[in-house]
Amino acid sequence: MSTQTSFVTPEAPLRAYASTAGAAISSLSRREAREPPRAIASPEDFRTEPGPVRFVIIALAVSFLTIFVVLPLVVVFASALSKGFGAYFAALAEPEALSAIRLTLLVAAISVGLNLLFGVIAAWAIAKFDFPGKTFLVTLIDLPFSVSPVISGLVFVLLFGAQGYWGTWLQAHNVHILFAVPGIALATIFVTFPFVARSLIPLMQEQGTQEEEAAISLGASGLQTFFRVTLPNIKWGLLYGVLLCNARAMGEFGAVSVVSGHIRGETNTMPLLVEILYNEYQFVASFAIASLLAMLALITLVVKTVLEQRLDEGQTPRNDLRDDLRDDPSDH
């Protein structure tokens, strides 16, 4: 009795599977061809509020902004120009007004410069390194946001005043902190130093340390890594923080009012002069100075919007880190 063994080649089931799959794909293609194309859902399709409700919400928002933002600005400029451009520019040309403008610009320059240095160092330390007390340092940076500016001004009075902690030593050495430019600058620095650091910390934390580590592995020094890798990546956030710091420094009233002494023509900044002139019923001069601060606010708003757009766009990826770190011919 002979036994016959049959072998089934794998080509047969493969051909059967291929023919079945081809028929299914052809049927699916014909079905899709007969169906009309589906429209992409627009953002309006996901809105559940009816039209009248959306109109009321938008109207309330616009009305609120008009009453509390637009109208005060209109009143400031209208009052400043109520007696014509001649009286307006004459009020700005007064020696007391010029002194207040110069002092405001000086204090703002000092505050922004020192806060820029502190903000970059603090943000770099917090975002790039781990060390004991890191959380406490972040809390200290946020401290001026929770302390009243008047209280911060009183702290400097307790430190540098005649009856303060260092008052006796300062008087003995004829050093003037309060009721002088140093005291105004210190108070302004205190209330403005979170802005640059707080603008940079989340940005640098999001970027990580990979690019810096790559630059160092390619032979870059610490300064080369900062100026050619770190700084280009944070430039828009840095400008954003500087802008907010400058706007707050020029408009600060509470802390400066405590430490300035209100000496006419010497220690009055623009916000303090606005209050003094208004209390003396010099409305045109008061609103003329206020209009300068209002224009600063408008310019800050426009520049802030532009910088926010640049921050949202993100940074352009670096194609070749070696090219960025290559020494310039002038370095040799």
mmCIF file of C-alpha atoms in Angstrom:
data_model
loop_
_atom_site.group_PDB
_atom_site.id
_atom_site.type_symbol
_atom_site.label_atom_id
_atom_site.label_comp_id
_atom_site.label_asym_id
_atom_site.label_seq_id
_atom_site.Cartn_x
_atom_site.Cartn_y
_atom_site.Cartn_z
ATOM 1 C CA MET A 1 0.000 0.000 0.000
ATOM 2 C CA SER A 2 1.500 3.180 -1.054
ATOM 3 C CA THR A 3 0.989 6.425 0.739
ATOM 4 C CA GLN A 4 0.763 9.627 -1.328
ATOM 5 C CA THR A 5 1.640 12.859 0.330
ATOM 6 C CA SER A 6 0.413 16.132 -1.198
ATOM 7 C CA PHE A 7 2.064 19.455 -0.541
ATOM 8 C CA VAL A 8 0.144 22.766 -0.819
ATOM 9 C CA THR A 9 2.265 25.576 -2.117
ATOM 10 C CA PRO A 10 1.957 28.979 -0.334
ATOM 11 C CA GLU A 11 1.319 30.779 -3.621
ATOM 12 C CA ALA A 12 -2.269 29.600 -3.856
ATOM 13 C CA PRO A 13 -3.639 31.162 -0.638
ATOM 14 C CA LEU A 14 -1.623 34.300 -1.297
ATOM 15 C CA ARG A 15 -3.213 34.689 -4.720
ATOM 16 C CA ALA A 16 -6.658 34.104 -3.237
ATOM 17 C CA TYR A 17 -6.033 36.697 -0.488
ATOM 18 C CA ALA A 18 -4.758 39.240 -2.996
ATOM 19 C CA SER A 19 -7.784 38.858 -5.237
ATOM 20 C CA THR A 20 -10.161 39.220 -2.273
ATOM 21 C CA ALA A 21 -8.358 42.316 -0.950
ATOM 22 C CA GLY A 22 -8.291 43.878 -4.413
ATOM 23 C CA ALA A 23 -12.031 43.407 -4.794
ATOM 24 C CA ALA A 24 -12.678 44.963 -1.389
ATOM 25 C CA ILE A 25 -10.485 47.980 -2.169
ATOM 26 C CA SER A 26 -12.182 48.462 -5.546
ATOM 27 C CA SER A 27 -15.614 48.314 -3.902
ATOM 28 C CA LEU A 28 -14.532 50.854 -1.264
ATOM 29 C CA SER A 29 -13.142 53.205 -3.924
ATOM 30 C CA ARG A 30 -16.365 53.093 -5.927
ATOM 31 C CA ARG A 31 -18.402 53.765 -2.779
ATOM 32 C CA GLU A 32 -16.218 56.799 -1.873
ATOM 33 C CA ALA A 33 -16.534 58.121 -5.408
ATOM 34 C CA ARG A 34 -20.331 58.026 -5.188
ATOM 35 C CA GLU A 35 -20.416 59.813 -1.798
ATOM 36 C CA PRO A 36 -20.251 63.649 -1.808
ATOM 37 C CA PRO A 37 -17.190 65.208 -0.179
ATOM 38 C CA ARG A 38 -17.594 66.068 3.492
ATOM 39 C CA ALA A 39 -17.165 69.715 4.455
ATOM 40 C CA ILE A 40 -14.575 70.588 7.089
ATOM 41 C CA ALA A 41 -16.178 71.799 10.301
ATOM 42 C CA SER A 42 -15.712 75.505 10.861
ATOM 43 C CA PRO A 43 -15.105 77.031 14.295
ATOM 44 C CA GLU A 44 -18.707 78.258 14.304
ATOM 45 C CA ASP A 45 -19.938 74.637 14.326
ATOM 46 C CA PHE A 46 -18.492 74.124 17.811
ATOM 47 C CA ARG A 47 -20.174 77.164 19.343
ATOM 48 C CA THR A 48 -23.176 76.229 21.428
ATOM 49 C CA GLU A 49 -24.237 79.738 22.452
ATOM 50 C CA PRO A 50 -27.040 81.262 20.383
ATOM 51 C CA GLY A 51 -26.399 84.432 18.428
ATOM 52 C CA PRO A 52 -28.114 86.854 20.845
ATOM 53 C CA VAL A 53 -26.076 85.536 23.775
ATOM 54 C CA ARG A 54 -22.804 86.020 21.887
ATOM 55 C CA PHE A 55 -23.868 89.553 20.948
ATOM 56 C CA VAL A 56 -24.650 90.447 24.571
ATOM 57 C CA ILE A 57 -21.303 89.078 25.809
ATOM 58 C CA ILE A 58 -19.332 90.993 23.176
ATOM 59 C CA ALA A 59 -21.316 94.164 23.810
ATOM 60 C CA LEU A 60 -20.674 93.967 27.560
ATOM 61 C CA ALA A 61 -16.923 93.474 27.016
ATOM 62 C CA VAL A 62 -16.692 96.389 24.577
ATOM 63 C CA SER A 63 -18.785 98.620 26.840
ATOM 64 C CA PHE A 64 -16.626 97.814 29.860
ATOM 65 C CA LEU A 65 -13.416 98.623 27.968
ATOM 66 C CA THR A 66 -14.920 101.809 26.585
ATOM 67 C CA ILE A 67 -16.057 103.106 29.970
ATOM 68 C CA PHE A 68 -13.026 102.148 32.048
ATOM 69 C CA VAL A 69 -10.171 102.371 29.501
ATOM 70 C CA VAL A 70 -11.010 104.435 26.423
ATOM 71 C CA LEU A 71 -13.002 107.255 28.053
ATOM 72 C CA PRO A 72 -10.371 108.033 30.735
ATOM 73 C CA LEU A 73 -7.704 108.289 28.025
ATOM 74 C CA VAL A 74 -9.929 110.580 25.973
ATOM 75 C CA VAL A 75 -10.560 112.774 29.027
ATOM 76 C CA VAL A 76 -6.835 113.009 29.775
ATOM 77 C CA PHE A 77 -5.901 114.171 26.276
ATOM 78 C CA ALA A 78 -8.953 116.448 25.959
ATOM 79 C CA SER A 79 -8.185 118.153 29.275
ATOM 80 C CA ALA A 80 -4.511 118.516 28.405
ATOM 81 C CA LEU A 81 -5.373 120.221 25.097
ATOM 82 C CA SER A 82 -8.369 122.183 26.419
ATOM 83 C CA LYS A 83 -6.484 125.503 26.119
ATOM 84 C CA GLY A 84 -4.681 124.700 22.902
ATOM 85 C CA PHE A 85 -1.335 123.275 21.912
ATOM 86 C CA GLY A 86 0.463 126.421 23.079
ATOM 87 C CA ALA A 87 -0.589 125.973 26.688
ATOM 88 C CA TYR A 88 0.067 122.245 26.421
ATOM 89 C CA PHE A 89 3.706 122.598 25.313
ATOM 90 C CA ALA A 90 4.222 125.530 27.684
ATOM 91 C CA ALA A 91 3.205 123.300 30.594
ATOM 92 C CA LEU A 92 5.654 120.619 29.481
ATOM 93 C CA ALA A 93 8.430 123.209 29.142
ATOM 94 C CA GLU A 94 8.166 124.352 32.756
ATOM 95 C CA PRO A 95 11.393 123.773 34.742
ATOM 96 C CA GLU A 96 9.529 121.680 37.300
ATOM 97 C CA ALA A 97 8.034 119.487 34.579
ATOM 98 C CA LEU A 98 11.388 119.064 32.823
ATOM 99 C CA SER A 99 13.000 118.120 36.130
ATOM 100 C CA ALA A 100 10.311 115.499 36.764
ATOM 101 C CA ILE A 101 10.734 114.075 33.249
ATOM 102 C CA ARG A 102 14.526 113.870 33.606
ATOM 103 C CA LEU A 103 14.263 112.224 37.032
ATOM 104 C CA THR A 104 11.713 109.695 35.768
ATOM 105 C CA LEU A 105 13.902 108.745 32.808
ATOM 106 C CA LEU A 106 16.990 108.473 35.039
ATOM 107 C CA VAL A 107 15.282 106.255 37.605
ATOM 108 C CA ALA A 108 13.767 104.104 34.865
ATOM 109 C CA ALA A 109 17.170 103.641 33.210
ATOM 110 C CA ILE A 110 18.774 102.621 36.506
ATOM 111 C CA SER A 111 15.944 100.250 37.402
ATOM 112 C CA VAL A 112 15.741 98.604 33.981
ATOM 113 C CA GLY A 113 19.516 98.182 33.731
ATOM 114 C CA LEU A 114 19.915 96.538 37.124
ATOM 115 C CA ASN A 115 16.764 94.443 36.776
ATOM 116 C CA LEU A 116 17.929 93.293 33.357
ATOM 117 C CA LEU A 117 21.174 92.025 34.859
ATOM 118 C CA PHE A 118 19.436 90.431 37.841
ATOM 119 C CA GLY A 119 16.635 88.924 35.744
ATOM 120 C CA VAL A 120 18.965 87.184 33.290
ATOM 121 C CA ILE A 121 21.168 85.791 36.079
ATOM 122 C CA ALA A 122 18.211 84.646 38.199
ATOM 123 C CA ALA A 123 16.362 83.083 35.267
ATOM 124 C CA TRP A 124 19.519 81.305 34.081
ATOM 125 C CA ALA A 125 20.187 79.906 37.558
ATOM 126 C CA ILE A 126 16.596 78.756 38.106
ATOM 127 C CA ALA A 127 16.002 77.311 34.623
ATOM 128 C CA LYS A 128 19.372 75.669 33.990
ATOM 129 C CA PHE A 129 20.549 74.441 37.416
ATOM 130 C CA ASP A 130 19.249 72.551 40.438
ATOM 131 C CA PHE A 131 20.393 73.795 43.830
ATOM 132 C CA PRO A 132 19.112 73.969 47.432
ATOM 133 C CA GLY A 133 16.732 76.861 48.025
ATOM 134 C CA LYS A 134 15.600 77.115 44.391
ATOM 135 C CA THR A 135 11.907 77.224 45.325
ATOM 136 C CA PHE A 136 12.611 79.842 47.992
ATOM 137 C CA LEU A 137 14.409 82.013 45.414
ATOM 138 C CA VAL A 138 11.392 81.848 43.098
ATOM 139 C CA THR A 139 9.166 82.881 46.020
ATOM 140 C CA LEU A 140 11.402 85.863 46.774
ATOM 141 C CA ILE A 141 11.223 86.971 43.142
ATOM 142 C CA ASP A 142 7.417 87.002 43.369
ATOM 143 C CA LEU A 143 7.434 88.902 46.678
ATOM 144 C CA PRO A 144 6.941 92.434 45.218
ATOM 145 C CA PHE A 145 3.768 91.214 43.499
ATOM 146 C CA SER A 146 2.169 90.520 46.892
ATOM 147 C CA VAL A 147 3.576 93.456 48.905
ATOM 148 C CA SER A 148 1.972 96.881 48.645
ATOM 149 C CA PRO A 149 4.311 99.494 47.106
ATOM 150 C CA VAL A 150 3.602 101.777 50.068
ATOM 151 C CA ILE A 151 4.793 99.056 52.452
ATOM 152 C CA SER A 152 7.970 98.575 50.411
ATOM 153 C CA GLY A 153 8.607 102.316 50.627
ATOM 154 C CA LEU A 154 8.153 102.219 54.405
ATOM 155 C CA VAL A 155 10.699 99.396 54.597
ATOM 156 C CA PHE A 156 13.323 101.675 53.041
ATOM 157 C CA VAL A 157 12.360 104.425 55.485
ATOM 158 C CA LEU A 158 12.931 102.015 58.382
ATOM 159 C CA LEU A 159 16.305 101.071 56.927
ATOM 160 C CA PHE A 160 17.699 104.422 55.763
ATOM 161 C CA GLY A 161 15.657 107.019 57.680
ATOM 162 C CA ALA A 162 17.032 109.227 60.441
ATOM 163 C CA GLN A 163 15.673 106.799 63.050
ATOM 164 C CA GLY A 164 16.263 103.761 60.882
ATOM 165 C CA TYR A 165 18.633 100.836 61.158
ATOM 166 C CA TRP A 166 21.427 102.513 59.172
ATOM 167 C CA GLY A 167 20.231 106.092 59.596
ATOM 168 C CA THR A 168 22.791 107.133 62.214
ATOM 169 C CA TRP A 169 25.748 105.821 60.217
ATOM 170 C CA LEU A 170 24.489 107.461 57.005
ATOM 171 C CA GLN A 171 24.053 110.833 58.715
ATOM 172 C CA ALA A 172 27.516 110.602 60.267
ATOM 173 C CA HIS A 173 29.056 110.040 56.831
ATOM 174 C CA ASN A 174 26.790 112.569 55.070
ATOM 175 C CA VAL A 175 25.259 109.934 52.796
ATOM 176 C CA HIS A 176 21.744 110.720 51.561
ATOM 177 C CA ILE A 177 19.529 107.803 50.541
ATOM 178 C CA LEU A 178 16.026 108.957 51.414
ATOM 179 C CA PHE A 179 14.593 112.082 49.800
ATOM 180 C CA ALA A 180 17.199 111.740 47.058
ATOM 181 C CA VAL A 181 17.746 109.840 43.808
ATOM 182 C CA PRO A 182 19.242 106.695 45.467
ATOM 183 C CA GLY A 183 16.148 106.143 47.598
ATOM 184 C CA ILE A 184 13.807 106.624 44.635
ATOM 185 C CA ALA A 185 15.896 104.231 42.543
ATOM 186 C CA LEU A 186 15.956 101.587 45.305
ATOM 187 C CA ALA A 187 12.191 101.740 45.783
ATOM 188 C CA THR A 188 11.610 101.499 42.034
ATOM 189 C CA ILE A 189 14.018 98.583 41.660
ATOM 190 C CA PHE A 190 12.196 96.683 44.410
ATOM 191 C CA VAL A 191 8.760 96.972 42.829
ATOM 192 C CA THR A 192 9.983 96.193 39.294
ATOM 193 C CA PHE A 193 12.587 93.447 39.633
ATOM 194 C CA PRO A 194 10.185 90.469 39.101
ATOM 195 C CA PHE A 195 9.243 91.483 35.540
ATOM 196 C CA VAL A 196 12.391 90.491 33.623
ATOM 197 C CA ALA A 197 13.014 87.328 35.632
ATOM 198 C CA ARG A 198 9.387 86.223 35.430
ATOM 199 C CA SER A 199 9.368 86.742 31.650
ATOM 200 C CA LEU A 200 12.483 84.621 31.161
ATOM 201 C CA ILE A 201 12.083 81.750 33.644
ATOM 202 C CA PRO A 202 9.260 79.820 31.885
ATOM 203 C CA LEU A 203 10.809 80.493 28.466
ATOM 204 C CA MET A 204 14.231 79.154 29.473
ATOM 205 C CA GLN A 205 12.713 76.188 31.297
ATOM 206 C CA GLU A 206 10.784 75.225 28.163
ATOM 207 C CA GLN A 207 13.918 75.398 25.998
ATOM 208 C CA GLY A 208 15.932 73.132 28.275
ATOM 209 C CA THR A 209 19.708 72.754 28.242
ATOM 210 C CA GLN A 210 20.282 70.631 25.142
ATOM 211 C CA GLU A 211 21.569 73.433 22.926
ATOM 212 C CA GLU A 212 23.919 74.770 25.601
ATOM 213 C CA GLU A 213 25.286 71.283 26.233
ATOM 214 C CA ALA A 214 25.804 70.770 22.512
ATOM 215 C CA ALA A 215 27.629 74.088 22.222
ATOM 216 C CA ILE A 216 29.933 73.234 25.100
ATOM 217 C CA SER A 217 30.633 69.792 23.614
ATOM 218 C CA LEU A 218 31.646 71.535 20.380
ATOM 219 C CA GLY A 219 34.229 73.567 22.246
ATOM 220 C CA ALA A 220 32.365 76.820 22.907
ATOM 221 C CA SER A 221 33.263 78.851 25.965
ATOM 222 C CA GLY A 222 30.736 80.068 28.517
ATOM 223 C CA LEU A 223 30.446 83.537 26.961
ATOM 224 C CA GLN A 224 30.173 82.109 23.446
ATOM 225 C CA THR A 225 27.410 79.774 24.603
ATOM 226 C CA PHE A 226 25.482 82.635 26.194
ATOM 227 C CA PHE A 227 25.803 85.206 23.395
ATOM 228 C CA ARG A 228 25.422 82.794 20.441
ATOM 229 C CA VAL A 229 23.008 80.192 21.804
ATOM 230 C CA THR A 230 21.135 81.329 24.931
ATOM 231 C CA LEU A 231 20.647 85.020 24.171
ATOM 232 C CA PRO A 232 19.233 84.576 20.622
ATOM 233 C CA ASN A 233 16.712 82.082 21.994
ATOM 234 C CA ILE A 234 15.433 84.420 24.726
ATOM 235 C CA LYS A 235 15.686 87.794 22.998
ATOM 236 C CA TRP A 236 11.933 88.330 22.517
ATOM 237 C CA GLY A 237 11.121 87.287 26.079
ATOM 238 C CA LEU A 238 13.913 89.550 27.309
ATOM 239 C CA LEU A 239 12.531 92.536 25.407
ATOM 240 C CA TYR A 240 9.050 91.739 26.727
ATOM 241 C CA GLY A 241 10.276 91.801 30.334
ATOM 242 C CA VAL A 242 12.278 94.999 29.798
ATOM 243 C CA LEU A 243 9.216 96.685 28.309
ATOM 244 C CA LEU A 244 7.000 95.828 31.277
ATOM 245 C CA CYS A 245 9.739 96.793 33.733
ATOM 246 C CA ASN A 246 10.215 100.185 32.075
ATOM 247 C CA ALA A 247 6.485 100.927 32.000
ATOM 248 C CA ARG A 248 6.100 100.093 35.699
ATOM 249 C CA ALA A 249 9.215 102.090 36.647
ATOM 250 C CA MET A 250 7.961 105.241 34.911
ATOM 251 C CA GLY A 251 4.481 104.944 36.368
ATOM 252 C CA GLU A 252 5.336 103.919 39.939
ATOM 253 C CA PHE A 253 3.678 106.131 42.538
ATOM 254 C CA GLY A 254 3.240 104.453 45.930
ATOM 255 C CA ALA A 255 6.792 103.445 46.872
ATOM 256 C CA VAL A 256 8.324 106.566 45.291
ATOM 257 C CA SER A 257 5.868 108.809 47.124
ATOM 258 C CA VAL A 258 7.036 107.460 50.485
ATOM 259 C CA VAL A 259 10.795 107.830 49.917
ATOM 260 C CA SER A 260 10.924 110.954 47.722
ATOM 261 C CA GLY A 261 9.974 113.657 50.212
ATOM 262 C CA HIS A 262 8.111 115.601 47.465
ATOM 263 C CA ILE A 263 10.862 118.189 47.057
ATOM 264 C CA ARG A 264 9.761 120.488 44.233
ATOM 265 C CA GLY A 265 12.096 120.369 41.271
ATOM 266 C CA GLU A 266 14.353 117.708 42.831
ATOM 267 C CA THR A 267 12.640 114.483 43.906
ATOM 268 C CA ASN A 268 9.283 114.589 42.136
ATOM 269 C CA THR A 269 8.793 112.083 39.356
ATOM 270 C CA MET A 270 6.095 112.469 36.723
ATOM 271 C CA PRO A 271 3.335 110.621 38.655
ATOM 272 C CA LEU A 272 4.076 112.640 41.805
ATOM 273 C CA LEU A 273 4.049 115.898 39.856
ATOM 274 C CA VAL A 274 0.664 115.034 38.347
ATOM 275 C CA GLU A 275 -0.831 114.727 41.834
ATOM 276 C CA ILE A 276 0.793 117.954 43.076
ATOM 277 C CA LEU A 277 -0.350 120.021 40.085
ATOM 278 C CA TYR A 278 -3.865 118.620 40.242
ATOM 279 C CA ASN A 279 -4.165 119.427 43.962
ATOM 280 C CA GLU A 280 -3.054 122.978 43.149
ATOM 281 C CA TYR A 281 -5.804 123.260 40.489
ATOM 282 C CA GLN A 282 -3.299 123.504 37.639
ATOM 283 C CA PHE A 283 -5.369 121.162 35.528
ATOM 284 C CA VAL A 284 -3.803 121.813 32.129
ATOM 285 C CA ALA A 285 -0.284 121.241 33.434
ATOM 286 C CA SER A 286 -1.394 118.199 35.422
ATOM 287 C CA PHE A 287 -3.126 116.563 32.468
ATOM 288 C CA ALA A 288 -0.244 117.483 30.160
ATOM 289 C CA ILE A 289 2.145 115.418 32.295
ATOM 290 C CA ALA A 290 -0.493 112.697 32.592
ATOM 291 C CA SER A 291 -0.813 112.598 28.796
ATOM 292 C CA LEU A 292 2.878 111.712 28.532
ATOM 293 C CA LEU A 293 2.303 108.758 30.841
ATOM 294 C CA ALA A 294 -0.790 107.798 28.846
ATOM 295 C CA MET A 295 1.191 107.860 25.595
ATOM 296 C CA LEU A 296 3.780 105.659 27.258
ATOM 297 C CA ALA A 297 0.994 103.213 28.158
ATOM 298 C CA LEU A 298 -0.299 103.149 24.585
ATOM 299 C CA ILE A 299 3.166 102.612 23.133
ATOM 300 C CA THR A 300 3.775 99.867 25.681
ATOM 301 C CA LEU A 301 0.510 98.197 24.674
ATOM 302 C CA VAL A 302 1.414 98.197 20.972
ATOM 303 C CA VAL A 303 4.956 96.924 21.517
ATOM 304 C CA LYS A 304 3.675 94.326 24.009
ATOM 305 C CA THR A 305 1.255 92.982 21.394
ATOM 306 C CA VAL A 306 4.020 92.696 18.803
ATOM 307 C CA LEU A 307 6.351 90.930 21.234
ATOM 308 C CA GLU A 308 3.612 88.500 22.281
ATOM 309 C CA GLN A 309 3.098 87.572 18.634
ATOM 310 C CA ARG A 310 6.815 86.953 18.196
ATOM 311 C CA LEU A 311 6.853 84.822 21.340
ATOM 312 C CA ASP A 312 3.882 82.792 20.079
ATOM 313 C CA GLU A 313 5.598 82.195 16.747
ATOM 314 C CA GLY A 314 8.528 80.604 18.548
ATOM 315 C CA GLN A 315 12.174 80.617 17.703
ATOM 316 C CA THR A 316 13.564 79.569 14.330
ATOM 317 C CA PRO A 317 15.349 76.204 14.637
ATOM 318 C CA ARG A 318 19.099 76.288 14.306
ATOM 319 C CA ASN A 319 20.304 74.364 11.242
ATOM 320 C CA ASP A 320 23.936 73.978 12.118
ATOM 321 C CA LEU A 321 25.252 74.763 15.562
ATOM 322 C CA ARG A 322 28.807 74.528 14.319
ATOM 323 C CA ASP A 323 28.299 77.498 12.005
ATOM 324 C CA ASP A 324 26.882 79.575 14.857
ATOM 325 C CA LEU A 325 29.809 78.795 17.113
ATOM 326 C CA ARG A 326 32.523 79.278 14.495
ATOM 327 C CA ASP A 327 34.897 82.017 15.514
ATOM 328 C CA ASP A 328 34.723 85.289 13.610
ATOM 329 C CA PRO A 329 37.867 86.292 11.707
ATOM 330 C CA SER A 330 38.070 89.414 13.863
ATOM 331 C CA ASP A 331 38.509 87.224 16.955
ATOM 332 C CA HIS A 332 41.943 86.052 15.798
#
